[in-house]
Short mmCIF file of C-alpha atoms in Angstrom, two decimals:
data_model
loop_
_atom_site.label_atom_id
_atom_site.label_comp_id
_atom_site.label_asym_id
_atom_site.label_seq_id
_atom_site.Cartn_x
_atom_site.Cartn_y
_atom_site.Cartn_z
CA UNK M 905 118.54 94.28 75.05
CA UNK M 906 119.28 95.84 78.24
CA UNK M 907 117.24 95.12 81.20
CA UNK M 908 117.04 96.69 84.84
CA UNK M 909 115.30 94.46 87.28
CA UNK M 910 115.21 96.02 90.63
CA UNK M 911 114.37 93.98 93.87
CA UNK M 912 114.53 94.66 98.19
CA UNK M 913 111.83 97.22 98.64
CA UNK M 914 108.78 96.85 101.03
CA UNK M 915 107.40 98.25 103.79
CA UNK M 916 109.25 99.27 106.99
CA UNK M 917 109.14 101.40 110.03
CA UNK M 918 110.34 104.25 110.22
CA UNK M 919 114.03 104.05 111.69
CA UNK M 920 114.71 100.91 110.17
CA UNK M 921 116.83 100.11 107.38
CA UNK M 922 116.43 98.00 103.46
CA UNK M 923 118.59 97.26 101.09
CA UNK M 924 117.76 97.62 97.12
CA UNK M 925 119.12 94.88 94.85
CA UNK M 926 119.68 95.70 90.64
CA UNK M 927 120.28 93.33 88.67
CA UNK M 928 121.77 93.99 85.20
CA UNK M 929 122.02 92.24 82.06
CA UNK M 930 122.00 92.88 78.07
CA UNK M 931 125.11 95.40 78.18
CA UNK M 932 128.64 95.29 79.45
CA UNK M 933 127.84 96.48 83.15
CA UNK M 934 131.37 96.92 84.37
CA UNK M 935 131.10 99.99 81.55
CA UNK M 936 129.13 102.04 82.98
CA UNK M 937 127.60 104.30 85.24
CA UNK M 938 124.72 103.74 87.62
CA UNK M 939 122.31 105.72 89.40
CA UNK M 940 119.37 105.42 91.70
CA UNK M 941 116.08 108.12 91.42
CA UNK M 942 112.80 107.68 92.81
CA UNK M 943 109.72 109.25 92.58
CA UNK M 944 107.08 109.35 95.91
CA UNK M 945 103.56 108.52 94.90
CA UNK M 946 102.20 111.40 92.31
CA UNK M 947 105.60 113.28 92.89
CA UNK M 948 108.19 114.01 90.47
CA UNK M 949 111.53 112.62 89.97
CA UNK M 950 114.49 112.19 91.96
CA UNK M 951 118.20 111.71 92.06
CA UNK M 952 119.53 110.32 95.04
CA UNK M 953 122.31 108.84 93.90
CA UNK M 954 125.32 108.11 91.31
CA UNK M 955 128.36 105.62 91.39
CA UNK M 956 130.97 105.49 88.37
CA UNK M 957 131.72 102.07 86.51
CA UNK M 958 135.31 101.37 88.94
CA UNK M 959 133.19 102.54 92.04
CA UNK M 960 135.91 104.85 92.85
CA UNK M 961 133.39 107.41 92.38
CA UNK M 962 130.06 108.16 94.58
CA UNK M 963 127.54 111.35 95.05
CA UNK M 964 124.67 111.62 96.90
CA UNK M 965 121.89 113.89 97.16
CA UNK M 966 122.14 116.65 100.29
CA UNK M 967 118.23 114.60 101.18
CA UNK M 968 120.00 110.81 101.51
CA UNK M 969 123.74 111.87 102.73
CA UNK M 970 125.26 110.10 105.67
CA UNK M 971 121.64 107.15 105.48
CA UNK M 972 122.21 105.63 101.75
CA UNK M 973 124.62 104.03 100.54
CA UNK M 974 125.64 102.94 96.95
CA UNK M 975 127.82 100.34 96.16
CA UNK M 976 127.95 97.78 93.14
CA UNK M 977 129.53 94.38 92.15
CA UNK M 978 130.43 93.97 88.20
CA UNK M 979 131.49 90.43 88.91
CA UNK M 980 127.37 90.11 89.68
CA UNK M 981 126.49 92.92 87.48
CA UNK M 982 124.66 94.41 90.03
CA UNK M 983 124.19 97.56 92.25
CA UNK M 984 123.05 98.21 95.61
CA UNK M 985 121.36 101.11 97.62
CA UNK M 986 121.77 100.41 101.37
CA UNK M 987 119.01 102.53 102.43
CA UNK M 988 119.80 103.68 106.56
CA UNK M 989 117.20 105.60 109.02
CA UNK M 990 114.47 105.45 106.52
CA UNK M 991 111.90 108.77 107.47
CA UNK M 992 108.23 108.86 105.72
CA UNK M 993 109.59 110.98 103.21
CA UNK M 994 111.68 108.15 102.03
CA UNK M 995 108.43 106.97 100.49
CA UNK M 996 108.74 105.94 96.79
CA UNK M 997 109.06 104.19 93.72
CA UNK M 998 113.00 103.64 93.67
CA UNK M 999 114.30 103.26 90.20
CA UNK M 1000 118.07 102.15 88.59
CA UNK M 1001 118.94 103.62 86.53
CA UNK M 1002 122.64 103.79 83.64
CA UNK M 1003 124.65 106.69 83.26
CA UNK M 1004 124.36 108.04 79.19
CA UNK M 1005 128.24 107.32 78.19
CA UNK M 1006 130.03 110.03 77.99
CA UNK M 1007 127.51 112.57 77.97
CA UNK M 1008 127.59 112.98 82.37
CA UNK M 1009 124.62 112.75 84.86
CA UNK M 1010 121.20 111.51 82.00
CA UNK M 1011 119.61 108.48 82.71
CA UNK M 1012 119.59 106.39 79.59
CA UNK M 1013 117.93 102.50 80.67
CA UNK M 1014 115.58 102.74 83.31
CA UNK M 1015 115.20 99.60 85.43
CA UNK M 1016 110.98 98.86 85.92
CA UNK M 1017 111.31 100.54 89.89
CA UNK M 1018 110.86 99.25 93.49
CA UNK M 1019 108.18 100.39 96.07
CA UNK M 1020 110.15 101.60 98.81
CA UNK M 1021 106.73 101.66 101.87
CA UNK M 1022 108.37 103.64 105.20
CA UNK M 1023 105.43 103.35 107.32
CA UNK M 1024 104.09 102.70 110.61
CA UNK G 384 120.97 125.21 94.84
CA UNK G 385 120.80 126.18 91.54
CA UNK G 386 116.60 125.05 91.50
CA UNK G 387 114.62 124.44 87.49
CA UNK G 388 111.40 125.50 87.01
CA UNK G 389 108.82 124.28 83.83
CA UNK G 390 105.71 125.92 82.92
CA UNK G 391 103.46 125.29 82.62
CA UNK G 392 102.16 123.30 84.35
CA UNK G 393 99.49 121.19 82.16
CA UNK G 394 98.93 122.34 79.49
CA UNK G 395 96.06 120.82 77.18
CA UNK G 396 96.95 120.80 73.02
CA UNK G 397 94.75 118.68 69.97
CA UNK G 398 96.29 116.03 67.52
CA UNK G 399 98.37 117.73 65.27
CA UNK G 400 99.11 121.09 67.43
CA UNK G 401 102.85 122.04 67.67
CA UNK G 402 103.73 122.20 71.61
CA UNK G 403 106.26 124.57 73.64
CA UNK G 404 107.67 123.39 77.29
CA UNK G 405 109.63 125.67 78.75
CA UNK G 406 112.30 124.95 80.89
CA UNK G 407 114.37 127.68 83.58
CA UNK G 408 117.03 127.26 85.39
CA UNK G 409 117.75 129.61 88.38
CA UNK G 410 121.62 129.66 87.04
CA UNK G 411 123.47 129.51 83.74
CA UNK G 412 123.97 125.59 83.01
CA UNK G 413 125.49 125.79 79.84
CA UNK G 414 123.53 123.15 77.55
CA UNK G 415 123.43 120.33 80.64
CA UNK G 416 120.22 119.74 80.62
CA UNK G 417 118.08 116.79 79.63
CA UNK G 418 114.40 115.95 78.60
CA UNK G 419 112.98 112.86 79.59
CA UNK G 420 109.00 111.11 79.25
CA UNK G 421 106.73 109.55 81.57
CA UNK G 422 103.72 108.05 80.40
CA UNK G 423 101.49 107.10 83.47
CA UNK G 424 102.31 104.18 85.64
CA UNK G 425 105.25 104.10 82.96
CA UNK G 426 109.58 104.75 83.69
CA UNK G 427 110.48 107.87 82.18
CA UNK G 428 112.57 107.86 78.73
CA UNK G 429 114.91 110.09 77.34
CA UNK G 430 114.62 112.33 74.59
CA UNK G 431 117.06 114.92 74.83
CA UNK G 432 120.63 115.32 76.44
CA UNK G 433 123.31 118.33 75.62
CA UNK G 434 119.58 120.96 75.40
CA UNK G 435 119.55 119.85 71.67
CA UNK G 436 120.83 115.79 70.98
CA UNK G 437 117.94 113.84 70.05
CA UNK G 438 118.62 110.67 72.15
CA UNK G 439 118.78 107.34 69.23
CA UNK G 440 115.03 106.38 68.85
CA UNK G 441 113.10 109.29 69.57
CA UNK G 442 110.87 110.43 66.84
CA UNK G 443 112.05 113.30 65.39
CA UNK G 444 108.81 115.55 66.46
CA UNK G 445 111.05 116.24 69.46
CA UNK G 446 112.79 118.97 69.59
CA UNK G 447 114.85 120.65 72.46
CA UNK G 448 116.84 124.53 72.11
CA UNK G 449 118.41 126.58 74.66
CA UNK G 450 120.82 127.39 76.46
CA UNK G 451 122.59 129.40 79.49
CA UNK G 452 118.85 129.44 81.58
CA UNK G 453 116.32 129.33 78.98
CA UNK G 454 115.40 125.97 77.57
CA UNK G 455 112.59 124.73 75.36
CA UNK G 456 111.54 121.39 74.33
CA UNK G 457 108.75 120.95 71.07
CA UNK G 458 106.76 118.90 70.11
CA UNK G 459 106.13 119.87 66.55
CA UNK G 460 103.01 117.98 65.82
CA UNK G 461 101.53 116.09 69.08
CA UNK G 462 100.24 112.53 68.74
CA UNK G 463 98.19 110.92 70.93
CA UNK G 464 101.04 108.43 72.29
CA UNK G 465 102.97 112.04 73.48
CA UNK G 466 100.36 112.16 76.50
CA UNK G 467 102.30 111.99 79.28
CA UNK G 468 104.92 114.45 82.29
CA UNK G 469 108.12 115.87 80.34
CA UNK G 470 110.40 117.11 83.14
CA UNK G 471 113.39 118.68 82.47
CA UNK G 472 116.70 117.72 83.92
CA UNK G 473 120.53 120.08 84.73
CA UNK G 474 122.98 117.81 84.73
CA UNK G 475 125.90 120.12 85.39
CA UNK G 476 128.26 120.78 88.73
CA UNK G 477 127.62 116.44 89.87
CA UNK G 478 126.05 115.85 92.83
CA UNK G 479 124.36 118.82 92.21
CA UNK G 480 121.57 117.15 90.27
CA UNK G 481 117.99 118.41 89.74
CA UNK G 482 114.73 117.70 88.11
CA UNK G 483 112.10 119.88 86.97
CA UNK G 484 108.41 119.64 88.69
CA UNK G 485 107.21 118.50 84.74
CA UNK G 486 104.58 119.56 82.53
CA UNK G 487 101.22 117.43 81.74
CA UNK G 488 100.73 117.48 78.07
CA UNK G 489 97.09 116.67 77.36
CA UNK G 490 95.16 115.63 74.14
CA UNK G 491 92.29 118.86 73.77
#
């Protein structure tokens, strides 16, 4: 069974940093591209970042480009999101999600999410 | 950037009704369109990709159609467990991905 478990969320002040992790199990992690998607409280979905299975291809949404970095450790079956220069509008539940193989950046399996609150 | 819109923003229908949700792209996206279902307090679930391909395990009462700029998600016979918010997502032209604003479906 595919499992994705996010961790690392919490309360952080504006301008601060946070590192999210996503632990994967139940599938061959090194074969799958991965994504981070977020959802502000009571709002819709926003895709924010993609990393290919090898880590060679990385994309960001304009809203986080230059502030967030994505990485993965295939040996540890883990995905990461380093978030710097956090703003109030980054407050959201952050989900990690697998990309549907071959199709493109379509989110197939999702974790339960971790809440990031940016507030002073 | 290509913008995604959905209509209606919400709807209420009776059990057994046929329900149609529309998603429109501001420019053509071929068939690079996915649909997700998100029940209240739950994680989104992929329903359809490539505009009309049903994801494995999704009930056959769900179907998708369209190409270019106009797409529809149809629930042929609404069930109580279909109460949810439905999102479309374009996925051509990475990293210019975009979700629609969502359509909330309720039971009358």
